[in-house]
Amino acid sequence: MILAANWKMYLNENDSKEFIKKMHLESDIFEEKNIMIFPSHSSIRTVKNNSNLPNMIIGMQDCSEILDGAFTGENSISSINIDACIVGHSERRNNFNESNETIEKKLNNSLKCVKNTILCIGEKKEEKERNETYHVIEEQLSILPKDLQGSRLIIAYEPVWSIGTGLVPTNEYISDILSFVKKYLKELYSSEICEDILLFYGGSVDEENIKKLSEISLLNGFLVGSASCKFEKFKKMIKAI
Ligand code: 13P
């Protein structure tokens, strides 16, 4: 199991540094685990400079759809050496109106430039209520390149109605969605390629529910927001997986 911490805009540079220092003080707990940390862009350098846990991957929460040029304020994926990038997070889709077309460009940049790419997918509450979940997911997956090359691909299923709400789907619900994703991938790619694609769940994961969620057989990891920013909660989650 992999625990990916999406720190969103919760932790500033000092907070991020303190967090990493605490991890190193208890490195015996963390060094054997597979951890991904996504600090805010301005804290990536500090996190990188202060960490030497062997299994820890550091990445960007998002990247520009453009690689370079006159684009004030944008963060190119090639602006800093990182090993992972998240694209298509629902907070980008919904708060910044990112279309599937934009996310496709980001996805391709990430696949080309870094070792691990997380593509987030998931339905909104109203889409779920209209029974459109599978349709939405299919559309979000439709940007996957037919010829998958470059980084390891991770699909993170994050139902929008679960993010930051404390509402967590049942294990059965998540399993059904992941099976659908798996089937979609099998139709698109060879079995060798499919074996390398990982599936994550995200949405109100915390130290209380992570153990139960870990029972989902198709799951390879979690993408955690707010609970991953609190050191004690993070530690408990790491111990539970
Ligand atoms: P929460 O864990 O805060 O619900 O956020 C999930 C998420 O958006 C991770 O990317």
PDB file of C-alpha atoms in Angstrom, residues 7-176:
ATOM      1  CA  TRP A   7      -1.092  18.802   1.344  1.00  0.00           C
ATOM      2  CA  LYS A   8      -3.123  21.116  -0.903  1.00  0.00           C
ATOM      3  CA  MET A   9      -2.656  24.673   0.440  1.00  0.00           C
ATOM      4  CA  TYR A  10      -2.824  23.567   4.093  1.00  0.00           C
ATOM      5  CA  LEU A  11       0.860  23.639   5.050  1.00  0.00           C
ATOM      6  CA  ASN A  12       3.187  26.578   4.426  1.00  0.00           C
ATOM      7  CA  GLU A  13       6.931  26.226   3.978  1.00  0.00           C
ATOM      8  CA  ASN A  14       7.724  26.228   7.713  1.00  0.00           C
ATOM      9  CA  ASP A  15       4.922  23.785   8.522  1.00  0.00           C
ATOM     10  CA  SER A  16       6.146  21.491   5.750  1.00  0.00           C
ATOM     11  CA  LYS A  17       9.720  21.610   7.031  1.00  0.00           C
ATOM     12  CA  GLU A  18       8.597  20.853  10.596  1.00  0.00           C
ATOM     13  CA  PHE A  19       6.483  17.944   9.373  1.00  0.00           C
ATOM     14  CA  ILE A  20       9.397  16.393   7.486  1.00  0.00           C
ATOM     15  CA  LYS A  21      11.697  16.901  10.481  1.00  0.00           C
ATOM     16  CA  LYS A  22       9.215  15.033  12.686  1.00  0.00           C
ATOM     17  CA  MET A  23       9.148  12.190  10.182  1.00  0.00           C
ATOM     18  CA  HIS A  24      12.922  11.912  10.360  1.00  0.00           C
ATOM     19  CA  LEU A  25      12.885  11.902  14.159  1.00  0.00           C
ATOM     20  CA  GLU A  26      10.749   8.755  13.919  1.00  0.00           C
ATOM     21  CA  SER A  27      12.278   7.447  10.730  1.00  0.00           C
ATOM     22  CA  ASP A  28      11.936   3.817  11.871  1.00  0.00           C
ATOM     23  CA  ILE A  29       8.153   4.166  11.388  1.00  0.00           C
ATOM     24  CA  PHE A  30       8.363   5.756   7.968  1.00  0.00           C
ATOM     25  CA  GLU A  31      11.415   4.358   6.213  1.00  0.00           C
ATOM     26  CA  GLU A  32       9.922   0.997   5.266  1.00  0.00           C
ATOM     27  CA  LYS A  33       6.693   2.503   3.940  1.00  0.00           C
ATOM     28  CA  ASN A  34       5.823   3.733   0.491  1.00  0.00           C
ATOM     29  CA  ILE A  35       5.030   7.407   0.881  1.00  0.00           C
ATOM     30  CA  MET A  36       4.299  10.133  -1.617  1.00  0.00           C
ATOM     31  CA  ILE A  37       4.219  13.756  -0.498  1.00  0.00           C
ATOM     32  CA  PHE A  38       2.671  16.544  -2.520  1.00  0.00           C
ATOM     33  CA  PRO A  39       3.571  19.835  -0.812  1.00  0.00           C
ATOM     34  CA  SER A  40       2.381  23.197  -2.080  1.00  0.00           C
ATOM     35  CA  HIS A  41       4.588  24.254  -4.974  1.00  0.00           C
ATOM     36  CA  SER A  42       6.467  26.832  -2.903  1.00  0.00           C
ATOM     37  CA  SER A  43       7.404  24.206  -0.303  1.00  0.00           C
ATOM     38  CA  ILE A  44       8.669  21.478  -2.630  1.00  0.00           C
ATOM     39  CA  ARG A  45      12.288  22.630  -2.492  1.00  0.00           C
ATOM     40  CA  THR A  46      12.269  22.760   1.325  1.00  0.00           C
ATOM     41  CA  VAL A  47      10.687  19.321   1.582  1.00  0.00           C
ATOM     42  CA  LYS A  48      13.231  17.906  -0.868  1.00  0.00           C
ATOM     43  CA  ASN A  49      16.162  19.513   0.952  1.00  0.00           C
ATOM     44  CA  ASN A  50      15.061  18.173   4.318  1.00  0.00           C
ATOM     45  CA  SER A  51      14.156  14.624   3.420  1.00  0.00           C
ATOM     46  CA  ASN A  52      16.192  11.532   2.850  1.00  0.00           C
ATOM     47  CA  LEU A  53      13.759   8.740   3.566  1.00  0.00           C
ATOM     48  CA  PRO A  54      14.548   6.106   0.927  1.00  0.00           C
ATOM     49  CA  ASN A  55      10.981   5.325  -0.140  1.00  0.00           C
ATOM     50  CA  MET A  56       9.602   8.815  -0.157  1.00  0.00           C
ATOM     51  CA  ILE A  57       8.483  10.290  -3.468  1.00  0.00           C
ATOM     52  CA  ILE A  58       7.957  14.046  -3.703  1.00  0.00           C
ATOM     53  CA  GLY A  59       5.707  15.570  -6.312  1.00  0.00           C
ATOM     54  CA  MET A  60       3.669  18.474  -7.616  1.00  0.00           C
ATOM     55  CA  GLN A  61      -0.047  18.862  -6.908  1.00  0.00           C
ATOM     56  CA  ASP A  62      -0.658  20.087 -10.432  1.00  0.00           C
ATOM     57  CA  CYS A  63       1.329  21.307 -13.432  1.00  0.00           C
ATOM     58  CA  SER A  64       0.865  23.749 -16.221  1.00  0.00           C
ATOM     59  CA  GLU A  65      -0.467  22.439 -19.496  1.00  0.00           C
ATOM     60  CA  ILE A  66       2.491  24.278 -21.058  1.00  0.00           C
ATOM     61  CA  LEU A  67       6.130  23.295 -20.665  1.00  0.00           C
ATOM     62  CA  ASP A  68       7.829  26.685 -21.045  1.00  0.00           C
ATOM     63  CA  GLY A  69       7.491  30.201 -22.365  1.00  0.00           C
ATOM     64  CA  ALA A  70       5.931  33.535 -21.445  1.00  0.00           C
ATOM     65  CA  PHE A  71       3.253  32.331 -19.028  1.00  0.00           C
ATOM     66  CA  THR A  72       3.493  34.406 -15.862  1.00  0.00           C
ATOM     67  CA  GLY A  73       2.573  32.540 -12.704  1.00  0.00           C
ATOM     68  CA  GLU A  74       2.369  29.086 -14.286  1.00  0.00           C
ATOM     69  CA  ASN A  75       4.366  26.152 -12.875  1.00  0.00           C
ATOM     70  CA  SER A  76       5.870  23.954 -15.538  1.00  0.00           C
ATOM     71  CA  ILE A  77       6.422  20.332 -14.647  1.00  0.00           C
ATOM     72  CA  SER A  78      10.008  20.795 -15.741  1.00  0.00           C
ATOM     73  CA  SER A  79      10.532  23.787 -13.408  1.00  0.00           C
ATOM     74  CA  ILE A  80      11.788  21.582 -10.572  1.00  0.00           C
ATOM     75  CA  ASN A  81      13.120  18.031 -10.253  1.00  0.00           C
ATOM     76  CA  ILE A  82      10.300  15.957  -8.855  1.00  0.00           C
ATOM     77  CA  ASP A  83       9.229  12.339  -9.185  1.00  0.00           C
ATOM     78  CA  ALA A  84       5.457  12.629  -9.337  1.00  0.00           C
ATOM     79  CA  CYS A  85       2.603  14.865 -10.357  1.00  0.00           C
ATOM     80  CA  ILE A  86      -1.150  14.930  -9.746  1.00  0.00           C
ATOM     81  CA  VAL A  87      -3.389  15.948 -12.624  1.00  0.00           C
ATOM     82  CA  GLY A  88      -7.147  16.325 -12.841  1.00  0.00           C
ATOM     83  CA  HIS A  89      -7.810  16.828  -9.140  1.00  0.00           C
ATOM     84  CA  SER A  90     -11.463  17.788  -8.681  1.00  0.00           C
ATOM     85  CA  GLU A  91     -10.418  21.034  -6.996  1.00  0.00           C
ATOM     86  CA  ARG A  92      -8.690  21.944 -10.261  1.00  0.00           C
ATOM     87  CA  ARG A  93     -11.588  20.707 -12.393  1.00  0.00           C
ATOM     88  CA  ASN A  94     -14.254  22.505 -10.372  1.00  0.00           C
ATOM     89  CA  ASN A  95     -12.625  25.617  -8.863  1.00  0.00           C
ATOM     90  CA  PHE A  96     -10.442  26.442 -11.846  1.00  0.00           C
ATOM     91  CA  ASN A  97     -12.725  25.138 -14.596  1.00  0.00           C
ATOM     92  CA  GLU A  98     -10.180  22.715 -15.968  1.00  0.00           C
ATOM     93  CA  SER A  99     -11.652  20.791 -18.869  1.00  0.00           C
ATOM     94  CA  ASN A 100     -10.777  17.249 -19.861  1.00  0.00           C
ATOM     95  CA  GLU A 101      -8.887  18.806 -22.770  1.00  0.00           C
ATOM     96  CA  THR A 102      -6.665  20.828 -20.416  1.00  0.00           C
ATOM     97  CA  ILE A 103      -6.150  17.839 -18.143  1.00  0.00           C
ATOM     98  CA  GLU A 104      -5.163  15.728 -21.130  1.00  0.00           C
ATOM     99  CA  LYS A 105      -2.312  18.144 -21.902  1.00  0.00           C
ATOM    100  CA  LYS A 106      -1.192  18.097 -18.271  1.00  0.00           C
ATOM    101  CA  LEU A 107      -1.419  14.313 -18.228  1.00  0.00           C
ATOM    102  CA  ASN A 108       0.787  14.022 -21.292  1.00  0.00           C
ATOM    103  CA  ASN A 109       3.342  16.460 -19.844  1.00  0.00           C
ATOM    104  CA  SER A 110       3.456  14.494 -16.640  1.00  0.00           C
ATOM    105  CA  LEU A 111       3.692  11.107 -18.335  1.00  0.00           C
ATOM    106  CA  LYS A 112       6.573  12.430 -20.382  1.00  0.00           C
ATOM    107  CA  CYS A 113       8.505  14.229 -17.622  1.00  0.00           C
ATOM    108  CA  VAL A 114       8.143  12.450 -14.253  1.00  0.00           C
ATOM    109  CA  LYS A 115       8.228   8.898 -12.919  1.00  0.00           C
ATOM    110  CA  ASN A 116       4.730   8.796 -11.398  1.00  0.00           C
ATOM    111  CA  THR A 117       1.540  10.392 -12.685  1.00  0.00           C
ATOM    112  CA  ILE A 118      -1.673  10.416 -10.651  1.00  0.00           C
ATOM    113  CA  LEU A 119      -4.826  11.053 -12.669  1.00  0.00           C
ATOM    114  CA  CYS A 120      -7.768  11.887 -10.390  1.00  0.00           C
ATOM    115  CA  ILE A 121     -11.261  10.920 -11.402  1.00  0.00           C
ATOM    116  CA  GLY A 122     -14.591  10.955  -9.600  1.00  0.00           C
ATOM    117  CA  GLU A 123     -18.202  12.008  -9.777  1.00  0.00           C
ATOM    118  CA  LYS A 124     -19.920  14.966  -8.117  1.00  0.00           C
ATOM    119  CA  LYS A 125     -22.836  14.499  -5.726  1.00  0.00           C
ATOM    120  CA  GLU A 126     -25.401  15.576  -8.300  1.00  0.00           C
ATOM    121  CA  GLU A 127     -23.886  13.288 -10.942  1.00  0.00           C
ATOM    122  CA  LYS A 128     -24.151  10.381  -8.522  1.00  0.00           C
ATOM    123  CA  GLU A 129     -27.763  11.273  -7.815  1.00  0.00           C
ATOM    124  CA  ARG A 130     -28.504  11.339 -11.547  1.00  0.00           C
ATOM    125  CA  ASN A 131     -26.891   7.879 -11.891  1.00  0.00           C
ATOM    126  CA  GLU A 132     -24.186   9.328 -14.123  1.00  0.00           C
ATOM    127  CA  THR A 133     -21.185   8.071 -12.148  1.00  0.00           C
ATOM    128  CA  TYR A 134     -19.951   5.533 -14.687  1.00  0.00           C
ATOM    129  CA  HIS A 135     -20.529   7.866 -17.581  1.00  0.00           C
ATOM    130  CA  VAL A 136     -18.510  10.626 -15.856  1.00  0.00           C
ATOM    131  CA  ILE A 137     -15.687   8.253 -15.035  1.00  0.00           C
ATOM    132  CA  GLU A 138     -15.586   6.905 -18.562  1.00  0.00           C
ATOM    133  CA  GLU A 139     -15.332  10.438 -19.904  1.00  0.00           C
ATOM    134  CA  GLN A 140     -12.548  11.314 -17.474  1.00  0.00           C
ATOM    135  CA  LEU A 141     -10.651   8.171 -18.482  1.00  0.00           C
ATOM    136  CA  SER A 142     -11.125   8.882 -22.181  1.00  0.00           C
ATOM    137  CA  ILE A 143      -8.088  11.229 -22.139  1.00  0.00           C
ATOM    138  CA  LEU A 144      -5.712   8.345 -21.462  1.00  0.00           C
ATOM    139  CA  PRO A 145      -3.277   7.941 -24.366  1.00  0.00           C
ATOM    140  CA  LYS A 146      -3.654   4.751 -26.399  1.00  0.00           C
ATOM    141  CA  ASP A 147       0.075   4.404 -26.417  1.00  0.00           C
ATOM    142  CA  LEU A 148       0.922   4.643 -22.720  1.00  0.00           C
ATOM    143  CA  GLN A 149       4.584   5.464 -22.231  1.00  0.00           C
ATOM    144  CA  GLY A 150       6.741   7.186 -19.680  1.00  0.00           C
ATOM    145  CA  SER A 151       5.825   7.368 -16.050  1.00  0.00           C
ATOM    146  CA  ARG A 152       3.961   4.873 -13.904  1.00  0.00           C
ATOM    147  CA  LEU A 153       0.270   5.705 -14.083  1.00  0.00           C
ATOM    148  CA  ILE A 154      -1.882   5.849 -10.974  1.00  0.00           C
ATOM    149  CA  ILE A 155      -5.636   6.347 -11.225  1.00  0.00           C
ATOM    150  CA  ALA A 156      -7.026   7.912  -8.050  1.00  0.00           C
ATOM    151  CA  TYR A 157     -10.752   7.509  -7.604  1.00  0.00           C
ATOM    152  CA  GLU A 158     -11.888  10.482  -5.531  1.00  0.00           C
ATOM    153  CA  PRO A 159     -15.660  10.984  -5.456  1.00  0.00           C
ATOM    154  CA  VAL A 160     -16.115  14.743  -5.167  1.00  0.00           C
ATOM    155  CA  TRP A 161     -18.902  14.327  -2.610  1.00  0.00           C
ATOM    156  CA  SER A 162     -16.480  12.554  -0.312  1.00  0.00           C
ATOM    157  CA  ILE A 163     -13.621  15.061  -0.399  1.00  0.00           C
ATOM    158  CA  GLY A 164     -13.434  16.989   2.861  1.00  0.00           C
ATOM    159  CA  THR A 165     -16.958  15.949   3.895  1.00  0.00           C
ATOM    160  CA  GLY A 166     -16.372  12.946   6.141  1.00  0.00           C
ATOM    161  CA  LEU A 167     -18.620  10.915   3.825  1.00  0.00           C
ATOM    162  CA  VAL A 168     -16.839   7.747   2.784  1.00  0.00           C
ATOM    163  CA  PRO A 169     -18.346   5.274   0.308  1.00  0.00           C
ATOM    164  CA  THR A 170     -18.667   1.659   1.352  1.00  0.00           C
ATOM    165  CA  ASN A 171     -15.891  -0.727   0.381  1.00  0.00           C
ATOM    166  CA  GLU A 172     -18.358  -2.346  -2.045  1.00  0.00           C
ATOM    167  CA  TYR A 173     -19.078   0.971  -3.751  1.00  0.00           C
ATOM    168  CA  ILE A 174     -15.370   1.701  -4.188  1.00  0.00           C
ATOM    169  CA  SER A 175     -14.703  -1.868  -5.384  1.00  0.00           C
ATOM    170  CA  ASP A 176     -17.402  -1.561  -8.051  1.00  0.00           C
TER     171      ASP A 176
END
